[in-house]
Coordinates of C-alpha atoms in Angstrom, one line a residue:
M22 CA -0.3 -0.1 0.0
S23 CA 1.2 3.9 -0.9
A24 CA 3.1 5.2 2.0
Q25 CA 0.8 8.6 1.6
V26 CA -2.2 6.5 3.5
E27 CA -3.1 7.8 6.4
E28 CA -4.8 6.3 9.3
I29 CA -7.6 8.3 10.9
R30 CA -10.3 8.0 13.5
L31 CA -13.7 9.4 13.1
N32 CA -15.6 9.6 16.6
L33 CA -19.4 10.5 15.5
P34 CA -22.2 10.9 17.8
H35 CA -23.2 7.3 17.9
I36 CA -20.4 5.4 16.8
E37 CA -16.6 5.3 16.5
L38 CA -15.3 4.7 12.5
A39 CA -12.2 4.0 11.4
A40 CA -10.9 4.9 7.9
H41 CA -7.7 5.3 5.5
L42 CA -7.2 8.7 4.1
F43 CA -5.5 9.2 0.5
G44 CA -4.6 12.2 -1.7
P45 CA -4.2 16.0 -1.1
E46 CA -6.4 18.4 1.1
D47 CA -7.5 20.0 -1.7
G48 CA -8.6 16.8 -4.0
K49 CA -12.1 16.3 -4.7
P50 CA -13.8 14.6 -1.8
V51 CA -14.8 11.1 -2.3
L52 CA -16.2 8.4 0.3
A53 CA -15.3 5.2 -0.5
L54 CA -17.6 2.0 0.7
H55 CA -16.2 -1.4 0.7
G56 CA -18.2 -4.8 0.5
W57 CA -19.7 -7.0 3.4
L58 CA -17.6 -8.6 5.7
D59 CA -14.4 -6.8 3.7
N60 CA -12.8 -3.5 5.4
A61 CA -10.8 -0.3 3.9
M62 CA -8.3 -2.4 2.4
S63 CA -10.3 -3.2 0.2
F64 CA -9.3 0.7 -1.9
A65 CA -5.6 -0.4 -1.0
R66 CA -4.9 -0.8 -4.5
L67 CA -7.0 1.6 -6.4
A68 CA -7.3 4.5 -4.3
P69 CA -3.5 5.4 -5.1
K70 CA -4.0 5.3 -8.4
L71 CA -6.8 8.0 -8.6
Q72 CA -5.0 11.5 -8.8
G73 CA -6.3 14.4 -7.2
L74 CA -9.0 13.2 -5.2
R75 CA -9.6 12.9 -1.3
I76 CA -10.2 9.8 -0.5
V77 CA -11.6 8.4 2.9
A78 CA -12.0 4.8 2.8
L79 CA -14.7 3.6 5.5
D80 CA -14.0 0.8 7.8
F81 CA -18.1 0.3 8.5
A82 CA -19.3 -0.2 11.8
G83 CA -18.1 -3.9 13.0
H84 CA -15.9 -4.2 10.1
G85 CA -12.2 -4.0 10.4
H86 CA -11.0 -1.4 13.3
S87 CA -14.3 0.4 13.3
A88 CA -16.6 0.2 16.4
H89 CA -19.4 -2.4 16.9
R90 CA -22.9 -1.4 17.0
A91 CA -24.6 -1.2 20.4
A92 CA -26.3 -4.4 22.1
G93 CA -29.4 -4.4 20.4
A94 CA -28.6 -2.3 17.5
D95 CA -28.9 -3.3 13.9
Y96 CA -26.6 -3.6 10.8
L97 CA -29.2 -2.6 8.2
L98 CA -28.3 -0.9 4.8
W99 CA -30.1 2.6 5.7
D100 CA -27.9 2.4 9.4
Y101 CA -24.8 2.5 7.1
A102 CA -26.3 5.0 4.7
F103 CA -26.5 7.5 8.2
D104 CA -22.8 6.3 9.0
V105 CA -21.5 7.5 5.6
L106 CA -23.6 10.9 6.0
A107 CA -22.9 11.4 9.7
V108 CA -19.1 10.8 8.1
A109 CA -19.6 13.8 5.7
E110 CA -20.9 15.8 8.2
Q111 CA -18.1 15.5 10.4
L112 CA -15.6 16.1 7.0
G113 CA -17.5 19.4 6.5
W114 CA -18.6 17.9 3.0
Q115 CA -21.5 18.9 1.8
R116 CA -21.4 17.7 -1.7
F117 CA -19.2 14.7 -2.1
S118 CA -18.8 11.5 -4.1
L119 CA -19.2 8.3 -3.8
L120 CA -16.4 4.8 -5.0
G121 CA -18.6 2.0 -3.6
H122 CA -18.1 -1.7 -4.0
S123 CA -20.6 -4.3 -3.7
M124 CA -22.5 -3.7 -0.5
G125 CA -20.8 -0.3 -0.7
A126 CA -22.3 0.2 -3.9
I127 CA -25.4 -0.3 -3.0
V128 CA -25.4 1.7 0.4
S129 CA -24.3 4.6 -1.8
V130 CA -27.2 4.4 -4.5
L131 CA -29.3 4.4 -1.4
L132 CA -27.9 7.8 -0.5
A133 CA -28.2 9.3 -4.0
G134 CA -31.6 8.2 -4.0
A135 CA -32.6 9.3 -0.9
L136 CA -30.5 12.4 -0.4
P137 CA -29.6 13.7 -4.3
E138 CA -28.6 17.2 -3.5
R139 CA -25.4 15.8 -1.3
I140 CA -24.5 13.2 -4.0
E141 CA -21.9 14.5 -6.5
R142 CA -21.1 11.7 -8.9
L143 CA -21.5 7.5 -7.8
A144 CA -18.6 5.5 -9.2
L145 CA -19.9 1.6 -8.4
I146 CA -17.9 -1.7 -8.8
D147 CA -20.4 -4.8 -9.0
G148 CA -23.1 -3.7 -7.0
L149 CA -26.0 -1.4 -7.3
V150 CA -29.0 -2.5 -5.4
P151 CA -29.7 -4.8 -2.4
Y152 CA -31.4 -8.6 -3.1
T153 CA -34.6 -8.0 -3.0
G154 CA -37.7 -10.2 -1.5
E155 CA -41.7 -9.4 -1.9
A156 CA -44.3 -8.6 0.5
D157 CA -45.8 -12.2 0.3
K158 CA -42.6 -13.7 1.5
A159 CA -41.8 -10.9 4.3
P160 CA -43.3 -12.8 7.4
Q161 CA -41.1 -16.0 6.8
K162 CA -37.8 -13.9 6.2
L163 CA -38.9 -12.0 9.4
G164 CA -39.3 -15.3 10.9
E165 CA -36.3 -16.7 9.7
A166 CA -34.6 -13.8 11.1
L167 CA -35.6 -13.8 14.3
K168 CA -34.8 -17.5 15.1
A169 CA -31.0 -16.6 13.6
Q170 CA -30.8 -13.9 16.3
L171 CA -31.8 -16.1 19.1
A172 CA -29.3 -18.6 17.9
L173 CA -26.3 -16.6 17.3
P174 CA -25.2 -16.3 21.0
A175 CA -24.2 -20.3 20.7
K176 CA -22.1 -19.6 18.0
R177 CA -18.7 -18.9 17.9
K178 CA -16.3 -17.7 15.4
P179 CA -13.5 -19.6 14.1
V180 CA -10.3 -19.8 15.3
Y181 CA -7.6 -20.2 12.8
E182 CA -3.9 -21.0 14.1
R183 CA -1.7 -19.3 11.8
I184 CA -2.8 -16.3 8.9
E185 CA -2.1 -18.3 6.4
R186 CA -5.2 -20.4 7.4
A187 CA -7.4 -17.3 7.5
V188 CA -6.3 -16.5 4.3
Q189 CA -7.0 -19.7 2.6
A190 CA -10.7 -19.3 4.1
R191 CA -11.1 -15.8 2.4
M192 CA -10.2 -16.7 -0.6
K193 CA -13.2 -19.1 -1.0
G194 CA -15.3 -17.1 0.8
V195 CA -18.7 -15.1 -0.5
G196 CA -17.2 -13.5 -3.4
A197 CA -14.1 -15.2 -3.7
V198 CA -10.5 -13.3 -3.8
S199 CA -6.9 -13.9 -5.4
R200 CA -4.5 -15.1 -2.4
E201 CA -2.9 -11.2 -2.9
A202 CA -6.5 -9.6 -2.3
A203 CA -7.1 -12.0 0.7
E204 CA -3.9 -11.0 2.4
L205 CA -4.6 -7.6 2.3
L206 CA -8.5 -7.9 3.9
A207 CA -6.7 -10.1 6.7
Q208 CA -4.1 -7.4 7.0
R209 CA -6.6 -5.5 8.9
G210 CA -9.5 -8.0 9.6
L211 CA -7.7 -10.4 11.7
M212 CA -7.0 -9.9 15.3
P213 CA -5.2 -12.6 17.9
V214 CA -7.1 -14.5 20.3
P215 CA -5.9 -17.4 22.2
G216 CA -5.2 -20.5 20.1
G217 CA -4.4 -18.1 16.9
F218 CA -6.9 -15.5 14.9
T219 CA -10.2 -14.5 14.1
W220 CA -11.7 -11.7 12.6
R221 CA -12.5 -8.4 13.9
S222 CA -15.7 -8.6 12.3
D223 CA -19.1 -8.3 14.6
A224 CA -21.0 -11.5 14.2
R225 CA -24.5 -9.9 13.8
L226 CA -23.3 -9.1 10.4
T227 CA -23.7 -12.7 9.6
L228 CA -27.8 -12.6 10.2
P229 CA -30.3 -12.7 7.9
S230 CA -32.2 -9.6 6.6
P231 CA -35.0 -9.0 8.8
L232 CA -36.9 -7.2 6.0
R233 CA -36.0 -6.6 2.4
L234 CA -36.7 -3.9 -0.2
T235 CA -39.2 -5.0 -3.0
Q236 CA -38.7 -4.9 -6.7
A237 CA -40.2 -1.8 -6.8
H238 CA -38.4 -0.3 -3.8
A239 CA -35.1 -1.2 -5.4
A240 CA -36.6 0.6 -8.9
S241 CA -37.5 3.8 -7.2
F242 CA -33.8 4.3 -5.9
V243 CA -32.5 4.0 -9.1
R244 CA -35.0 6.6 -10.3
A245 CA -34.1 8.7 -7.8
V246 CA -30.3 8.9 -8.7
Q247 CA -29.7 12.2 -10.2
C248 CA -25.9 12.5 -10.2
P249 CA -23.7 10.9 -12.9
L250 CA -23.5 7.6 -12.3
S251 CA -20.5 5.0 -13.8
L252 CA -20.9 0.8 -13.0
V253 CA -18.2 -1.5 -13.5
L254 CA -19.3 -5.1 -14.1
A255 CA -17.2 -7.8 -13.5
Q256 CA -17.6 -10.4 -16.1
G257 CA -16.8 -13.2 -13.5
G258 CA -18.4 -11.1 -10.8
M259 CA -21.9 -11.6 -9.0
L260 CA -24.2 -9.4 -11.6
A261 CA -22.6 -10.3 -14.6
N262 CA -25.6 -12.7 -15.5
Q263 CA -28.3 -10.6 -13.8
P264 CA -30.8 -9.3 -16.6
G265 CA -32.5 -7.3 -13.9
I266 CA -29.3 -5.1 -13.3
R267 CA -29.7 -3.9 -17.6
R268 CA -33.9 -3.4 -17.3
L269 CA -33.0 -1.1 -13.7
L270 CA -30.7 0.8 -15.8
E271 CA -32.4 1.2 -19.0
G272 CA -33.5 4.9 -20.0
R273 CA -31.0 6.4 -17.4
P274 CA -28.2 8.3 -18.7
F275 CA -25.6 6.3 -16.6
E276 CA -22.4 4.7 -17.7
V277 CA -21.9 0.7 -17.7
H278 CA -18.6 -1.0 -18.3
E279 CA -18.1 -4.5 -18.2
L280 CA -14.4 -5.6 -17.4
P281 CA -12.4 -9.1 -16.9
G282 CA -12.1 -10.3 -13.8
G283 CA -13.8 -11.2 -10.9
H284 CA -16.0 -9.3 -8.0
H285 CA -12.9 -8.1 -6.5
L286 CA -11.9 -7.0 -9.4
H287 CA -10.1 -3.8 -8.0
L288 CA -8.2 -5.5 -5.5
D289 CA -7.3 -9.0 -6.9
D290 CA -4.5 -7.9 -9.0
E291 CA -2.4 -4.8 -10.5
A292 CA -4.1 -4.8 -13.8
G293 CA -7.1 -5.1 -12.6
A294 CA -7.1 -2.1 -10.1
T295 CA -5.5 -0.1 -13.4
A296 CA -8.3 -0.9 -15.3
V297 CA -10.7 0.5 -13.2
A298 CA -9.0 3.3 -12.5
A299 CA -8.6 4.4 -16.1
I300 CA -12.8 4.4 -16.1
F301 CA -12.9 6.3 -12.6
Q302 CA -10.1 8.8 -12.8
P303 CA -11.8 10.6 -15.6
F304 CA -15.1 10.3 -14.0
L305 CA -13.9 11.3 -10.6
S306 CA -12.3 14.3 -11.6
A307 CA -15.2 15.4 -14.1

């Protein structure tokens, strides 16, 4: 990672978040938002390639070095959206751009749709809207979520005797990543415990959603986005074979780019990060 990266802490009224800071003080303001169970190292390759931008790459609440939410609190998408807004307020950024990967891209769209006056541009990597659920399945999904919440105290995080074992596990996890990417994420995501190492992330992050937006909700948020949007789709990623994503974007003046690589193409290798940077550098600098 570049020596120009600075570790910062953001003491919000309701939680303390950690972040990596890149770029000059007078650069265009950008908040970078990582995916589920990742951390700020998600942008370790990409952010240094984006020149002239003031990038704050957050650890979302419950991830990386950020604090976990209080007992009884949730990790819902709109809670993350509020966190992002609170960070912007603390930084004094009235208008800013969002660089989001996966879940971070979803949070970006929700915030841009809800408060279009605050968002300058959206640069999204293999993410757009959350998994949806229709009304007829809502009671069942809520029941499953409540049962999972009751069962959570009896579960234990995996403990890896060596960091290498954790890296191997992350390589095969949801949104499989390269060895180098897994090592970067593990570098920030692991902590020592008796017997070895485990992930810093809050176990509550693995709970199923108690309520999902419907397809109509998701489409409404995309339609509400008023700023320029550039979406990078990974050919081997999670959205490549989802025709619904294309339908959501039909008739909208948004850029869509397809690049070779997996869901973490911006982190897996230098070639992927360079290709994504070539698209986002002129877009975010405009």
